[in-house]
PDB file of C-alpha atoms (C1' of nucleotides) in Angstrom:
ATOM      1  CA  UNK W  99      59.202  43.469  83.873  1.00 41.00           C
ATOM      2  CA  UNK W 100      60.147  43.045  82.080  1.00 38.00           C
ATOM      3  CA  UNK W 101      61.361  42.499  78.674  1.00 37.00           C
ATOM      4  CA  UNK W 102      59.980  43.601  75.375  1.00 39.00           C
ATOM      5  CA  UNK W 103      57.176  45.787  76.588  1.00 39.00           C
ATOM      6  CA  UNK W 104      58.355  47.399  79.695  1.00 45.00           C
ATOM      7  CA  UNK W 105      55.789  50.041  78.920  1.00 48.00           C
ATOM      8  CA  UNK W 106      52.861  47.769  78.401  1.00 49.00           C
ATOM      9  CA  UNK W 107      50.330  50.225  77.148  1.00 51.00           C
ATOM     10  CA  UNK W 108      50.333  53.995  76.806  1.00 49.00           C
ATOM     11  CA  UNK W 109      46.921  54.173  78.380  1.00 56.00           C
ATOM     12  CA  UNK W 110      47.965  52.429  81.588  1.00 73.00           C
ATOM     13  CA  UNK W 111      48.336  55.141  84.195  1.00 79.00           C
ATOM     14  CA  UNK W 112      51.374  53.503  85.715  1.00 90.00           C
ATOM     15  CA  UNK W 113      53.469  52.742  82.682  1.00 84.00           C
ATOM     16  CA  UNK W 114      55.223  56.045  82.396  1.00 86.00           C
ATOM     17  CA  UNK W 115      56.794  55.631  85.784  1.00 92.00           C
ATOM     18  CA  UNK W 116      57.303  51.881  85.614  1.00 91.00           C
ATOM     19  CA  UNK W 117      59.251  52.244  82.400  1.00 89.00           C
ATOM     20  CA  UNK W 118      61.923  53.921  84.519  1.00 91.00           C
ATOM     21  CA  UNK W 119      62.049  51.833  87.640  1.00 91.00           C
ATOM     22  CA  UNK W 120      61.145  48.505  86.053  1.00 86.00           C
ATOM     23  CA  UNK W 121      64.631  47.056  86.098  1.00 85.00           C
ATOM     24  CA  UNK W 122      65.410  44.583  88.831  1.00 86.00           C
ATOM     25  CA  UNK W 123      68.033  46.765  90.475  1.00 92.00           C
ATOM     26  CA  UNK W 124      66.868  50.222  89.494  1.00 94.00           C
ATOM     27  CA  UNK W 125      64.817  50.965  92.596  1.00 94.00           C
ATOM     28  CA  UNK W 126      67.757  50.051  94.793  1.00 94.00           C
ATOM     29  CA  UNK W 127      70.095  52.267  92.837  1.00 96.00           C
ATOM     30  CA  UNK W 128      67.725  55.173  93.232  1.00 97.00           C
ATOM     31  CA  UNK W 129      67.323  54.408  96.898  1.00 96.00           C
ATOM     32  CA  UNK W 130      71.041  54.637  97.532  1.00 96.00           C
ATOM     33  CA  UNK W 131      71.419  57.750  95.424  1.00 97.00           C
ATOM     34  CA  UNK W 132      68.671  59.387  97.420  1.00 97.00           C
ATOM     35  CA  UNK W 133      71.052  59.792 100.353  1.00 94.00           C
ATOM     36  CA  UNK W 134      73.363  61.832  98.182  1.00 97.00           C
ATOM     37  CA  UNK W 135      75.837  61.486  95.326  1.00 98.00           C
ATOM     38  CA  UNK W 136      77.795  58.259  95.227  1.00 97.00           C
ATOM     39  CA  UNK W 137      80.662  56.772  93.297  1.00 97.00           C
ATOM     40  CA  UNK W 138      80.575  53.626  91.251  1.00 97.00           C
ATOM     41  CA  UNK W 139      82.437  51.528  93.773  1.00 96.00           C
ATOM     42  CA  UNK W 140      80.266  52.801  96.585  1.00 97.00           C
ATOM     43  CA  UNK W 141      77.170  51.723  94.751  1.00 96.00           C
ATOM     44  CA  UNK W 142      78.725  48.331  94.221  1.00 95.00           C
ATOM     45  CA  UNK W 143      79.290  48.094  97.940  1.00 94.00           C
ATOM     46  CA  UNK W 144      75.741  49.249  98.615  1.00 94.00           C
ATOM     47  CA  UNK W 145      74.318  46.573  96.367  1.00 93.00           C
ATOM     48  CA  UNK W 146      76.766  43.712  96.688  1.00 92.00           C
ATOM     49  CA  UNK W 147      74.963  41.245  94.457  1.00 91.00           C
ATOM     50  CA  UNK W 148      74.712  43.392  91.375  1.00 92.00           C
ATOM     51  CA  UNK W 149      77.299  42.708  88.708  1.00 94.00           C
ATOM     52  CA  UNK W 150      79.430  45.513  87.347  1.00 96.00           C
ATOM     53  CA  UNK W 151      77.941  45.010  83.929  1.00 96.00           C
ATOM     54  CA  UNK W 152      74.371  45.406  85.027  1.00 95.00           C
ATOM     55  CA  UNK W 153      75.135  48.293  87.330  1.00 96.00           C
ATOM     56  CA  UNK W 154      76.792  50.116  84.469  1.00 97.00           C
ATOM     57  CA  UNK W 155      73.897  49.346  82.168  1.00 96.00           C
ATOM     58  CA  UNK W 156      71.314  50.683  84.568  1.00 96.00           C
ATOM     59  CA  UNK W 157      73.334  53.785  85.361  1.00 97.00           C
ATOM     60  CA  UNK W 158      73.801  54.566  81.680  1.00 96.00           C
ATOM     61  CA  UNK W 159      70.135  54.059  81.065  1.00 95.00           C
ATOM     62  CA  UNK W 160      69.158  56.315  83.937  1.00 96.00           C
ATOM     63  CA  UNK W 161      71.617  58.910  82.680  1.00 97.00           C
ATOM     64  CA  UNK W 162      70.133  58.798  79.187  1.00 94.00           C
ATOM     65  CA  UNK W 163      66.682  59.297  80.594  1.00 93.00           C
ATOM     66  CA  UNK W 164      67.789  62.294  82.589  1.00 95.00           C
ATOM     67  CA  UNK W 165      67.319  60.755  86.005  1.00 96.00           C
ATOM     68  CA  UNK W 166      70.902  61.076  87.090  1.00 97.00           C
ATOM     69  CA  UNK W 167      74.108  62.846  86.187  1.00 98.00           C
ATOM     70  CA  UNK W 168      77.439  61.168  85.604  1.00 97.00           C
ATOM     71  CA  UNK W 169      80.273  63.385  86.716  1.00 97.00           C
ATOM     72  CA  UNK W 170      83.823  62.359  85.910  1.00 95.00           C
ATOM     73  CA  UNK W 171      86.519  63.815  88.128  1.00 91.00           C
ATOM     74  CA  UNK W 172      90.009  63.706  86.702  1.00 80.00           C
ATOM     75  CA  UNK W 173      92.452  62.909  89.478  1.00 76.00           C
ATOM     76  CA  UNK W 174      95.282  60.499  89.978  1.00 76.00           C
ATOM     77  CA  UNK W 175      92.793  57.677  89.507  1.00 82.00           C
ATOM     78  CA  UNK W 176      89.553  57.540  87.618  1.00 85.00           C
ATOM     79  CA  UNK W 177      86.615  58.618  89.709  1.00 93.00           C
ATOM     80  CA  UNK W 178      83.017  58.964  88.706  1.00 96.00           C
ATOM     81  CA  UNK W 179      80.194  60.340  90.731  1.00 97.00           C
ATOM     82  CA  UNK W 180      76.516  59.787  90.174  1.00 98.00           C
ATOM     83  CA  UNK W 181      73.868  62.126  91.455  1.00 98.00           C
ATOM     84  CA  UNK W 182      70.153  62.469  90.938  1.00 98.00           C
ATOM     85  CA  UNK W 183      68.815  65.225  88.756  1.00 98.00           C
ATOM     86  CA  UNK W 184      65.682  67.159  89.570  1.00 97.00           C
ATOM     87  CA  UNK W 185      63.781  64.726  87.423  1.00 96.00           C
ATOM     88  CA  UNK W 186      65.359  61.904  89.380  1.00 97.00           C
ATOM     89  CA  UNK W 187      64.194  63.422  92.646  1.00 97.00           C
ATOM     90  CA  UNK W 188      60.643  63.123  91.441  1.00 97.00           C
ATOM     91  CA  UNK W 189      60.868  59.375  91.834  1.00 97.00           C
ATOM     92  CA  UNK W 190      61.721  59.487  95.499  1.00 97.00           C
ATOM     93  CA  UNK W 191      58.112  59.351  96.687  1.00 97.00           C
ATOM     94  CA  UNK W 192      57.774  56.032  94.905  1.00 97.00           C
ATOM     95  CA  UNK W 193      61.037  54.742  96.298  1.00 96.00           C
ATOM     96  CA  UNK W 194      60.047  55.761  99.788  1.00 96.00           C
ATOM     97  CA  UNK W 195      56.627  54.184  99.485  1.00 97.00           C
ATOM     98  CA  UNK W 196      58.282  50.962  98.390  1.00 96.00           C
ATOM     99  CA  UNK W 197      60.693  51.119 101.307  1.00 95.00           C
ATOM    100  CA  UNK W 198      57.852  51.649 103.766  1.00 95.00           C
ATOM    101  CA  UNK W 199      55.842  48.746 102.463  1.00 95.00           C
ATOM    102  CA  UNK W 200      58.941  46.586 102.545  1.00 93.00           C
ATOM    103  CA  UNK W 201      59.441  47.470 106.177  1.00 93.00           C
ATOM    104  CA  UNK W 202      55.848  46.628 106.999  1.00 93.00           C
ATOM    105  CA  UNK W 203      56.091  43.303 105.237  1.00 91.00           C
ATOM    106  CA  UNK W 204      59.237  42.483 107.146  1.00 89.00           C
ATOM    107  CA  UNK W 205      57.569  43.205 110.460  1.00 92.00           C
ATOM    108  CA  UNK W 206      54.583  41.168 109.433  1.00 90.00           C
ATOM    109  CA  UNK W 207      56.877  38.258 108.605  1.00 88.00           C
ATOM    110  CA  UNK W 208      58.601  38.569 111.947  1.00 92.00           C
ATOM    111  CA  UNK W 209      55.290  38.759 113.773  1.00 94.00           C
ATOM    112  CA  UNK W 210      54.084  35.663 111.941  1.00 91.00           C
ATOM    113  CA  UNK W 211      57.184  33.708 112.897  1.00 87.00           C
TER     114      UNK W 211
ATOM    115  CA  UNK L 327      62.448  42.675  86.776  1.00 42.00           C
ATOM    116  CA  UNK L 328      63.848  40.606  86.556  1.00 38.00           C
ATOM    117  CA  UNK L 329      64.172  37.000  86.192  1.00 39.00           C
ATOM    118  CA  UNK L 330      66.128  34.741  88.436  1.00 42.00           C
ATOM    119  CA  UNK L 331      66.625  37.038  91.354  1.00 39.00           C
ATOM    120  CA  UNK L 332      63.560  39.104  91.634  1.00 45.00           C
ATOM    121  CA  UNK L 333      64.570  39.622  95.224  1.00 48.00           C
ATOM    122  CA  UNK L 334      68.111  40.721  94.617  1.00 48.00           C
ATOM    123  CA  UNK L 335      69.394  40.796  98.146  1.00 51.00           C
ATOM    124  CA  UNK L 336      67.726  40.385 101.520  1.00 49.00           C
ATOM    125  CA  UNK L 337      69.499  43.425 102.812  1.00 56.00           C
ATOM    126  CA  UNK L 338      68.121  45.739 100.159  1.00 73.00           C
ATOM    127  CA  UNK L 339      65.370  47.711 101.818  1.00 79.00           C
ATOM    128  CA  UNK L 340      63.185  47.600  98.737  1.00 90.00           C
ATOM    129  CA  UNK L 341      63.355  43.973  97.755  1.00 85.00           C
ATOM    130  CA  UNK L 342      60.536  42.707  99.939  1.00 87.00           C
ATOM    131  CA  UNK L 343      58.047  44.926  98.203  1.00 93.00           C
ATOM    132  CA  UNK L 344      59.534  44.690  94.728  1.00 91.00           C
ATOM    133  CA  UNK L 345      59.323  40.919  94.839  1.00 89.00           C
ATOM    134  CA  UNK L 346      55.545  41.390  94.730  1.00 92.00           C
ATOM    135  CA  UNK L 347      55.088  44.132  92.198  1.00 91.00           C
ATOM    136  CA  UNK L 348      58.072  43.320  90.018  1.00 87.00           C
ATOM    137  CA  UNK L 349      56.115  41.706  87.209  1.00 86.00           C
ATOM    138  CA  UNK L 350      55.540  43.798  84.138  1.00 86.00           C
ATOM    139  CA  UNK L 351      51.761  43.890  84.557  1.00 92.00           C
ATOM    140  CA  UNK L 352      51.403  43.485  88.283  1.00 94.00           C
ATOM    141  CA  UNK L 353      51.215  47.162  89.207  1.00 94.00           C
ATOM    142  CA  UNK L 354      48.479  47.686  86.646  1.00 94.00           C
ATOM    143  CA  UNK L 355      46.499  44.760  87.954  1.00 96.00           C
ATOM    144  CA  UNK L 356      46.710  46.135  91.471  1.00 97.00           C
ATOM    145  CA  UNK L 357      45.764  49.550  90.235  1.00 96.00           C
ATOM    146  CA  UNK L 358      42.566  48.297  88.658  1.00 96.00           C
ATOM    147  CA  UNK L 359      41.694  46.151  91.644  1.00 97.00           C
ATOM    148  CA  UNK L 360      42.103  49.152  93.885  1.00 97.00           C
ATOM    149  CA  UNK L 361      38.816  50.547  92.578  1.00 94.00           C
ATOM    150  CA  UNK L 362      37.037  47.428  93.791  1.00 97.00           C
ATOM    151  CA  UNK L 363      36.596  43.747  92.976  1.00 98.00           C
ATOM    152  CA  UNK L 364      36.728  42.851  89.328  1.00 97.00           C
ATOM    153  CA  UNK L 365      36.123  39.832  87.156  1.00 97.00           C
ATOM    154  CA  UNK L 366      38.609  38.232  84.839  1.00 97.00           C
ATOM    155  CA  UNK L 367      37.105  39.615  81.668  1.00 96.00           C
ATOM    156  CA  UNK L 368      36.886  43.066  83.179  1.00 97.00           C
ATOM    157  CA  UNK L 369      40.566  43.010  83.972  1.00 96.00           C
ATOM    158  CA  UNK L 370      41.261  41.937  80.431  1.00 96.00           C
ATOM    159  CA  UNK L 371      39.320  44.922  79.205  1.00 95.00           C
ATOM    160  CA  UNK L 372      41.126  47.181  81.652  1.00 94.00           C
ATOM    161  CA  UNK L 373      44.492  46.014  80.409  1.00 93.00           C
ATOM    162  CA  UNK L 374      43.898  45.243  76.738  1.00 92.00           C
ATOM    163  CA  UNK L 375      47.432  44.255  75.843  1.00 91.00           C
ATOM    164  CA  UNK L 376      47.937  41.599  78.456  1.00 93.00           C
ATOM    165  CA  UNK L 377      47.509  38.036  77.247  1.00 95.00           C
ATOM    166  CA  UNK L 378      45.138  35.698  79.044  1.00 96.00           C
ATOM    167  CA  UNK L 379      48.025  33.469  79.939  1.00 96.00           C
ATOM    168  CA  UNK L 380      50.029  36.141  81.648  1.00 96.00           C
ATOM    169  CA  UNK L 381      47.040  37.667  83.377  1.00 97.00           C
ATOM    170  CA  UNK L 382      46.170  34.275  84.821  1.00 97.00           C
ATOM    171  CA  UNK L 383      49.748  33.701  85.884  1.00 96.00           C
ATOM    172  CA  UNK L 384      49.995  37.008  87.710  1.00 96.00           C
ATOM    173  CA  UNK L 385      46.615  36.588  89.358  1.00 97.00           C
ATOM    174  CA  UNK L 386      47.512  33.107  90.567  1.00 97.00           C
ATOM    175  CA  UNK L 387      50.801  34.364  91.876  1.00 95.00           C
ATOM    176  CA  UNK L 388      49.190  37.248  93.703  1.00 96.00           C
ATOM    177  CA  UNK L 389      46.631  34.867  95.163  1.00 97.00           C
ATOM    178  CA  UNK L 390      49.343  32.542  96.431  1.00 95.00           C
ATOM    179  CA  UNK L 391      51.110  35.422  98.084  1.00 94.00           C
ATOM    180  CA  UNK L 392      47.946  36.494  99.828  1.00 96.00           C
ATOM    181  CA  UNK L 393      47.522  39.767  97.993  1.00 96.00           C
ATOM    182  CA  UNK L 394      44.178  38.971  96.478  1.00 97.00           C
ATOM    183  CA  UNK L 395      41.288  36.550  96.788  1.00 98.00           C
ATOM    184  CA  UNK L 396      39.836  34.506  93.974  1.00 97.00           C
ATOM    185  CA  UNK L 397      36.130  33.997  94.441  1.00 97.00           C
ATOM    186  CA  UNK L 398      34.297  31.618  92.117  1.00 96.00           C
ATOM    187  CA  UNK L 399      30.567  32.174  91.777  1.00 92.00           C
ATOM    188  CA  UNK L 400      28.608  29.247  90.440  1.00 81.00           C
ATOM    189  CA  UNK L 401      25.895  30.558  88.159  1.00 76.00           C
ATOM    190  CA  UNK L 402      24.644  29.829  84.682  1.00 77.00           C
ATOM    191  CA  UNK L 403      28.099  30.696  83.387  1.00 83.00           C
ATOM    192  CA  UNK L 404      31.454  30.582  85.050  1.00 86.00           C
ATOM    193  CA  UNK L 405      32.276  33.772  86.887  1.00 94.00           C
ATOM    194  CA  UNK L 406      35.308  34.606  88.965  1.00 97.00           C
ATOM    195  CA  UNK L 407      35.887  37.675  91.006  1.00 97.00           C
ATOM    196  CA  UNK L 408      39.186  38.993  92.242  1.00 98.00           C
ATOM    197  CA  UNK L 409      39.485  41.300  95.196  1.00 98.00           C
ATOM    198  CA  UNK L 410      42.360  42.644  97.229  1.00 98.00           C
ATOM    199  CA  UNK L 411      43.013  41.267 100.680  1.00 98.00           C
ATOM    200  CA  UNK L 412      44.082  43.420 103.602  1.00 97.00           C
ATOM    201  CA  UNK L 413      47.640  42.574 102.744  1.00 96.00           C
ATOM    202  CA  UNK L 414      46.951  43.640  99.185  1.00 97.00           C
ATOM    203  CA  UNK L 415      45.647  46.976 100.340  1.00 97.00           C
ATOM    204  CA  UNK L 416      49.019  47.674 101.909  1.00 97.00           C
ATOM    205  CA  UNK L 417      50.477  48.063  98.449  1.00 97.00           C
ATOM    206  CA  UNK L 418      48.152  50.835  97.414  1.00 97.00           C
ATOM    207  CA  UNK L 419      50.404  53.641  98.656  1.00 97.00           C
ATOM    208  CA  UNK L 420      53.056  52.406  96.269  1.00 97.00           C
ATOM    209  CA  UNK L 421      50.614  52.091  93.411  1.00 96.00           C
ATOM    210  CA  UNK L 422      49.318  55.566  94.029  1.00 96.00           C
ATOM    211  CA  UNK L 423      52.784  57.029  94.241  1.00 97.00           C
ATOM    212  CA  UNK L 424      53.592  55.415  90.917  1.00 96.00           C
ATOM    213  CA  UNK L 425      50.417  56.803  89.385  1.00 95.00           C
ATOM    214  CA  UNK L 426      51.218  60.289  90.617  1.00 95.00           C
ATOM    215  CA  UNK L 427      54.728  60.264  89.261  1.00 95.00           C
ATOM    216  CA  UNK L 428      53.406  58.930  85.963  1.00 93.00           C
ATOM    217  CA  UNK L 429      51.009  61.823  85.778  1.00 93.00           C
ATOM    218  CA  UNK L 430      53.760  64.300  86.495  1.00 93.00           C
ATOM    219  CA  UNK L 431      55.971  62.802  83.841  1.00 91.00           C
ATOM    220  CA  UNK L 432      53.172  62.991  81.334  1.00 89.00           C
ATOM    221  CA  UNK L 433      52.631  66.666  82.044  1.00 92.00           C
ATOM    222  CA  UNK L 434      56.330  67.293  81.810  1.00 90.00           C
ATOM    223  CA  UNK L 435      56.384  65.606  78.423  1.00 88.00           C
ATOM    224  CA  UNK L 436      53.474  67.685  77.226  1.00 92.00           C
ATOM    225  CA  UNK L 437      55.065  70.859  78.513  1.00 94.00           C
ATOM    226  CA  UNK L 438      58.296  69.986  76.714  1.00 91.00           C
ATOM    227  CA  UNK L 439      56.486  69.399  73.431  1.00 87.00           C
TER     228      UNK L 439
ATOM    229  C1'  DC J 343      88.968  52.890  89.954  1.00 64.16           C
ATOM    230  C1'  DA J 344      85.439  52.335  86.591  1.00 64.16           C
ATOM    231  C1'  DG J 345      84.347  50.146  83.494  1.00 64.16           C
ATOM    232  C1'  DC J 346      83.916  47.049  78.568  1.00 64.16           C
ATOM    233  C1'  DA J 347      83.759  42.401  76.030  1.00 64.16           C
ATOM    234  C1'  DT J 348      82.177  38.077  75.604  1.00 64.16           C
ATOM    235  C1'  DC J 349      79.540  34.086  76.398  1.00 64.16           C
ATOM    236  C1'  DC J 350      75.587  32.023  78.229  1.00 64.16           C
ATOM    237  C1'  DC J 351      71.028  31.041  80.010  1.00 64.16           C
ATOM    238  C1'  DA J 352      66.584  31.340  82.636  1.00 64.16           C
ATOM    239  C1'  DC J 353      62.444  33.335  82.608  1.00 64.16           C
ATOM    240  C1'  DG J 354      58.770  36.539  81.545  1.00 64.16           C
ATOM    241  C1'  DG J 355      55.968  37.141  78.188  1.00 64.16           C
ATOM    242  C1'  DG J 356      53.508  36.840  73.220  1.00 64.16           C
ATOM    243  C1'  DA J 357      50.655  34.081  69.847  1.00 64.16           C
ATOM    244  C1'  DT J 358      47.620  30.730  68.785  1.00 64.16           C
ATOM    245  C1'  DA J 359      44.502  27.110  69.518  1.00 64.16           C
ATOM    246  C1'  DC J 360      41.574  24.532  72.468  1.00 64.16           C
ATOM    247  C1'  DT J 361      38.297  23.364  76.779  1.00 64.16           C
ATOM    248  C1'  DG J 362      34.827  22.977  80.893  1.00 64.16           C
TER     249       DG J 362
ATOM    250  C1'  DC H 767      33.140  33.148  80.722  1.00 64.16           C
ATOM    251  C1'  DA H 768      37.537  31.840  82.451  1.00 64.16           C
ATOM    252  C1'  DG H 769      40.728  29.827  81.655  1.00 64.16           C
ATOM    253  C1'  DT H 770      44.699  25.757  79.823  1.00 64.16           C
ATOM    254  C1'  DA H 771      48.221  23.966  76.484  1.00 64.16           C
ATOM    255  C1'  DT H 772      51.904  24.499  73.508  1.00 64.16           C
ATOM    256  C1'  DC H 773      55.462  26.693  71.126  1.00 64.16           C
ATOM    257  C1'  DC H 774      58.579  30.321  70.629  1.00 64.16           C
ATOM    258  C1'  DC H 775      61.513  34.245  71.485  1.00 64.16           C
ATOM    259  C1'  DG H 776      63.900  38.524  73.323  1.00 64.16           C
ATOM    260  C1'  DT H 777      65.974  40.492  76.996  1.00 64.16           C
ATOM    261  C1'  DG H 778      67.676  41.122  81.521  1.00 64.16           C
ATOM    262  C1'  DG H 779      70.960  39.512  83.982  1.00 64.16           C
ATOM    263  C1'  DG H 780      75.141  36.384  85.747  1.00 64.16           C
ATOM    264  C1'  DA H 781      80.152  34.981  85.258  1.00 64.16           C
ATOM    265  C1'  DT H 782      84.564  35.672  83.895  1.00 64.16           C
ATOM    266  C1'  DG H 783      88.321  38.075  82.078  1.00 64.16           C
ATOM    267  C1'  DC H 784      90.554  42.260  80.366  1.00 64.16           C
ATOM    268  C1'  DT H 785      91.633  47.596  79.976  1.00 64.16           C
ATOM    269  C1'  DG H 786      92.578  52.885  80.278  1.00 64.16           C
TER     270       DG H 786
END
DNA sequence: CAGCATCCCACGGGATACTG
DNA sequence: CAGTATCCCGTGGGATGCTG
């Protein structure tokens, strides 16, 4: 999606949502946060191939847009928790639809092989 | 989306689907084809801001991946029709979910204003 | 632990002009 | 009508190294 015009045209009925989940890793982040709040390092473990830089970028972006909350707990070591807001929960139907189609495609691929 | 690794990691449960609809305009193309087969120029009218180059690229890509069919009709003038395959139809739940969330977000924005 | 800084590049996409 | 050809560019993202 991808670069300058992530929201291609205001009149497109899909742009408003795609502007949020357009990033390469964003859907996966949301998917893992759907199970419940998670810490930074947990998300890194969930999505091994994402770099720390990009993960931070996406999380900050999602925070700015009100999709998730960043909660810093002051303990002996730094600890930050991310959790979906109510607005963030609204995206779950999309995430789940994507997951279901992915599953179907995988089965199809297996059946074809 | 994405550039090099549009399919971030095989183990991500969303990658298989996102690899297809990751392109900036792809969801919109699918959305307009969901209503029925459409010609090239019609799609251009549906999505005014997409360039011919990119539209062609996405359509070719979707054809290669078996999501749509490209049907050339030989008449007085060149005419090409694009229609979703059965595989393509499998993506409609995602497209519809995206459309619904977009609608909700729009209402939310209006309510906030 | 949870980042930030820096450097670097591939690729998606835009603009314009031209063709069968 | 339905593209192709060419040039150009911004941004998302990767890699590595460092910090509070």
